Amino acid sequence: MKHLNILYISLSGNTTNFVERLTQHLATLDVCVHAINVKATPDPKPLDAPFVSFLPAFLKGGNGVNNGYTEILTGILADYLVYADNYKRCVGIIGSGNRNFNKQFALTAKQYAQRFGFPYLTEFELRGSENEIVRIGQMLLAYAQPTPSAAWPNPEA
Ligand SMILES: Cc1cc2nc3c(=O)[nH]c(=O)nc-3n(C[C@H](O)[C@H](O)[C@H](O)COP(=O)(O)O)c2cc1C
C-alpha cells in the first residue's frame, strides 16, 4: 500500500466530489489517499510530507485577458501553503473550474504555480468525468509515498 497526500479547497462541493471518486479509484490501485479540505479545517499545520494540491478557480469578474485575475474566496489555501513553508512540500497543483469562463478557466491554480514555484500538473472541469479520474489517478501514482505521515488524516480513523 502506498499513500497520496492531497491538500485542497472546495467551496460548493465539486472538488470534494472529485477527490472522493479519485480516492475510491486509487484504492483499487493500492494507494490510500489522505486528504485535507482547508475549507473544513482552515487552521494550518505544518505538513511534513510531499503532497498534491487541488484548487478550483474563483475569480472576480473580468475575462482573464485584460482583467479578471483577482482571486476571491480561495485565499485560505494560499495561507495554508505559506504557513510553515508548506508550499515547499507541494509537488504540484491541479486546477479546476468551468470552461464557460474561457481564458479564466482554472486560472487560479496556474497563478499559484507561478507564485509558489511548483508545477501546474493538469486540470479538469467541475466534478470531472470518469476518464479524468482515471487519467489524473494515473498521473498521481508518481507522487505516492511509501509510508503514511503523521500530519495527514488517517482515513480509517
Ligand atoms: C463566483 C464564482 C466565480 C468563479 N470563477 C471562475 C473562474 O474564474 N474560472 C473558472 O474556471 N471557474 C470559475 N468558477 C467555477 C468554479 O471554479 C467551479 O464551479 C468549481 O468546480 C467549483 O469547485 P468547488 O465546488 O469544489 O468549490 C466560478 C464560480 C463562482 C461561483
XYZ file of C-alpha atoms and ligand atoms in Angstrom:
188
model
C 0.000 0.000 0.000
C 1.232 3.484 -0.911
C -0.002 6.850 0.347
C -1.012 10.001 -1.535
C -1.435 13.274 0.363
C -3.844 15.891 -1.031
C -4.383 19.461 0.205
C -7.387 21.063 -1.466
C -10.217 23.535 -1.200
C -13.810 23.021 -2.216
C -16.493 25.643 -1.674
C -19.516 24.194 -3.460
C -18.570 20.507 -3.350
C -17.300 19.767 -6.865
C -13.656 19.308 -5.862
C -14.649 17.267 -2.809
C -16.662 15.024 -5.109
C -13.686 14.638 -7.453
C -11.285 13.858 -4.588
C -13.730 11.283 -3.149
C -14.063 9.485 -6.502
C -10.298 9.687 -7.020
C -9.842 8.169 -3.551
C -12.096 5.223 -4.462
C -10.289 4.719 -7.770
C -6.798 4.871 -6.256
C -7.814 2.375 -3.557
C -8.238 -0.183 -6.356
C -4.592 0.514 -7.277
C -3.465 0.006 -3.663
C -2.987 3.714 -2.967
C -4.531 5.251 0.150
C -5.464 8.942 -0.180
C -5.043 11.249 2.829
C -6.902 14.482 2.062
C -7.324 17.817 3.860
C -10.047 20.251 2.697
C -8.877 23.631 4.020
C -12.434 24.956 3.878
C -13.444 22.373 6.500
C -10.201 22.599 8.541
C -8.775 26.080 7.912
C -6.329 26.153 10.865
C -2.997 25.435 9.159
C -0.484 22.960 10.486
C 2.967 22.024 9.246
C 2.738 19.410 6.514
C 5.642 17.033 6.910
C 5.443 15.046 3.673
C 5.067 15.683 -0.056
C 1.538 16.401 -1.292
C -0.502 17.466 -4.318
C -2.916 20.433 -4.237
C -6.280 20.850 -5.937
C -7.678 24.348 -6.495
C -10.890 25.402 -8.276
C -10.854 28.919 -9.744
C -12.935 31.677 -8.198
C -12.011 34.985 -9.829
C -13.556 38.411 -9.559
C -15.284 39.420 -12.819
C -13.283 40.261 -15.943
C -12.164 37.931 -18.719
C -8.697 36.663 -17.774
C -7.137 38.546 -20.686
C -7.178 42.252 -19.793
C -8.539 41.846 -16.273
C -10.192 39.278 -14.029
C -7.099 37.932 -12.313
C -8.168 38.607 -8.747
C -8.725 35.558 -6.572
C -11.776 35.562 -4.330
C -12.831 33.030 -1.669
C -9.944 30.541 -2.062
C -7.115 32.531 -0.439
C -7.139 30.284 2.643
C -5.416 27.630 0.521
C -2.588 30.126 -0.163
C -2.452 30.925 3.578
C -2.114 27.202 4.310
C 0.682 26.867 1.740
C 2.560 29.868 3.139
C 2.257 28.620 6.730
C 5.443 26.848 7.880
C 6.693 26.931 4.257
C 4.255 24.119 3.435
C 4.425 25.078 -0.261
C 7.962 23.648 -0.365
C 6.474 20.157 0.000
C 3.773 20.704 -2.636
C 4.885 18.648 -5.634
C 2.300 20.151 -7.988
C -1.160 21.638 -8.340
C -4.242 20.584 -10.309
C -6.645 23.303 -11.391
C -10.366 23.142 -11.995
C -13.224 25.408 -12.913
C -15.893 25.881 -15.529
C -14.916 26.162 -19.215
C -17.595 28.872 -19.651
C -15.002 31.163 -18.052
C -12.817 30.789 -21.198
C -9.358 32.305 -20.505
C -10.120 32.305 -16.802
C -10.675 28.538 -16.806
C -8.687 27.016 -13.946
C -6.577 30.166 -13.854
C -6.053 30.404 -10.095
C -4.076 27.154 -9.967
C -1.810 28.487 -12.743
C -1.310 31.645 -10.699
C -0.363 29.555 -7.633
C 2.132 27.503 -9.671
C 3.835 30.706 -10.754
C 3.695 32.307 -7.330
C 4.974 29.331 -5.334
C 7.212 27.716 -7.949
C 5.652 24.240 -8.054
C 4.443 22.598 -11.295
C 0.966 23.055 -12.757
C 0.073 19.420 -13.399
C -3.268 19.463 -15.234
C -6.916 20.491 -14.940
C -10.446 19.124 -15.013
C -13.886 20.723 -15.296
C -16.452 20.901 -12.472
C -16.712 17.365 -10.943
C -14.615 15.768 -13.707
C -15.540 12.803 -15.891
C -14.719 9.180 -15.106
C -11.994 9.371 -17.784
C -10.454 12.283 -15.904
C -10.476 10.309 -12.661
C -8.532 7.521 -14.397
C -6.186 9.916 -16.218
C -5.384 12.031 -13.163
C -5.162 8.964 -10.914
C -2.533 7.526 -13.243
C -0.617 10.796 -13.193
C -0.653 10.978 -9.406
C 0.782 7.498 -8.872
C 4.189 9.129 -9.363
C 3.664 11.145 -6.157
C 2.501 8.313 -3.892
C 4.638 7.885 -0.777
C 5.868 4.581 0.639
C 4.735 5.388 4.197
C 1.906 7.397 5.790
C 2.840 10.621 7.535
C 1.642 11.957 10.879
C 0.344 15.337 9.666
C -2.202 13.821 7.332
C -5.572 12.439 8.438
C -5.891 8.694 8.657
C -8.945 7.788 6.548
C -9.554 4.747 8.768
C -9.887 6.913 11.908
C -18.231 33.467 -8.054
C -17.640 32.370 -8.911
C -16.524 32.668 -9.683
C -15.953 31.659 -10.487
N -14.869 31.977 -11.242
C -14.337 31.024 -12.065
C -13.210 31.339 -12.889
O -12.707 32.447 -12.883
N -12.699 30.361 -13.661
C -13.229 29.088 -13.710
O -12.714 28.231 -14.428
N -14.316 28.765 -12.933
C -14.858 29.699 -12.119
N -15.924 29.381 -11.329
C -16.451 27.986 -11.355
C -15.866 27.142 -10.234
O -14.452 27.107 -10.268
C -16.376 25.694 -10.404
O -17.774 25.670 -10.202
C -15.682 24.731 -9.477
O -15.993 23.409 -9.868
C -16.068 24.944 -8.025
O -15.401 23.993 -7.227
P -15.972 23.612 -5.769
O -17.408 23.178 -5.951
O -15.097 22.499 -5.312
O -15.857 24.818 -4.903
C -16.524 30.356 -10.518
C -17.641 30.075 -9.732
C -18.210 31.069 -8.935
C -19.418 30.729 -8.094
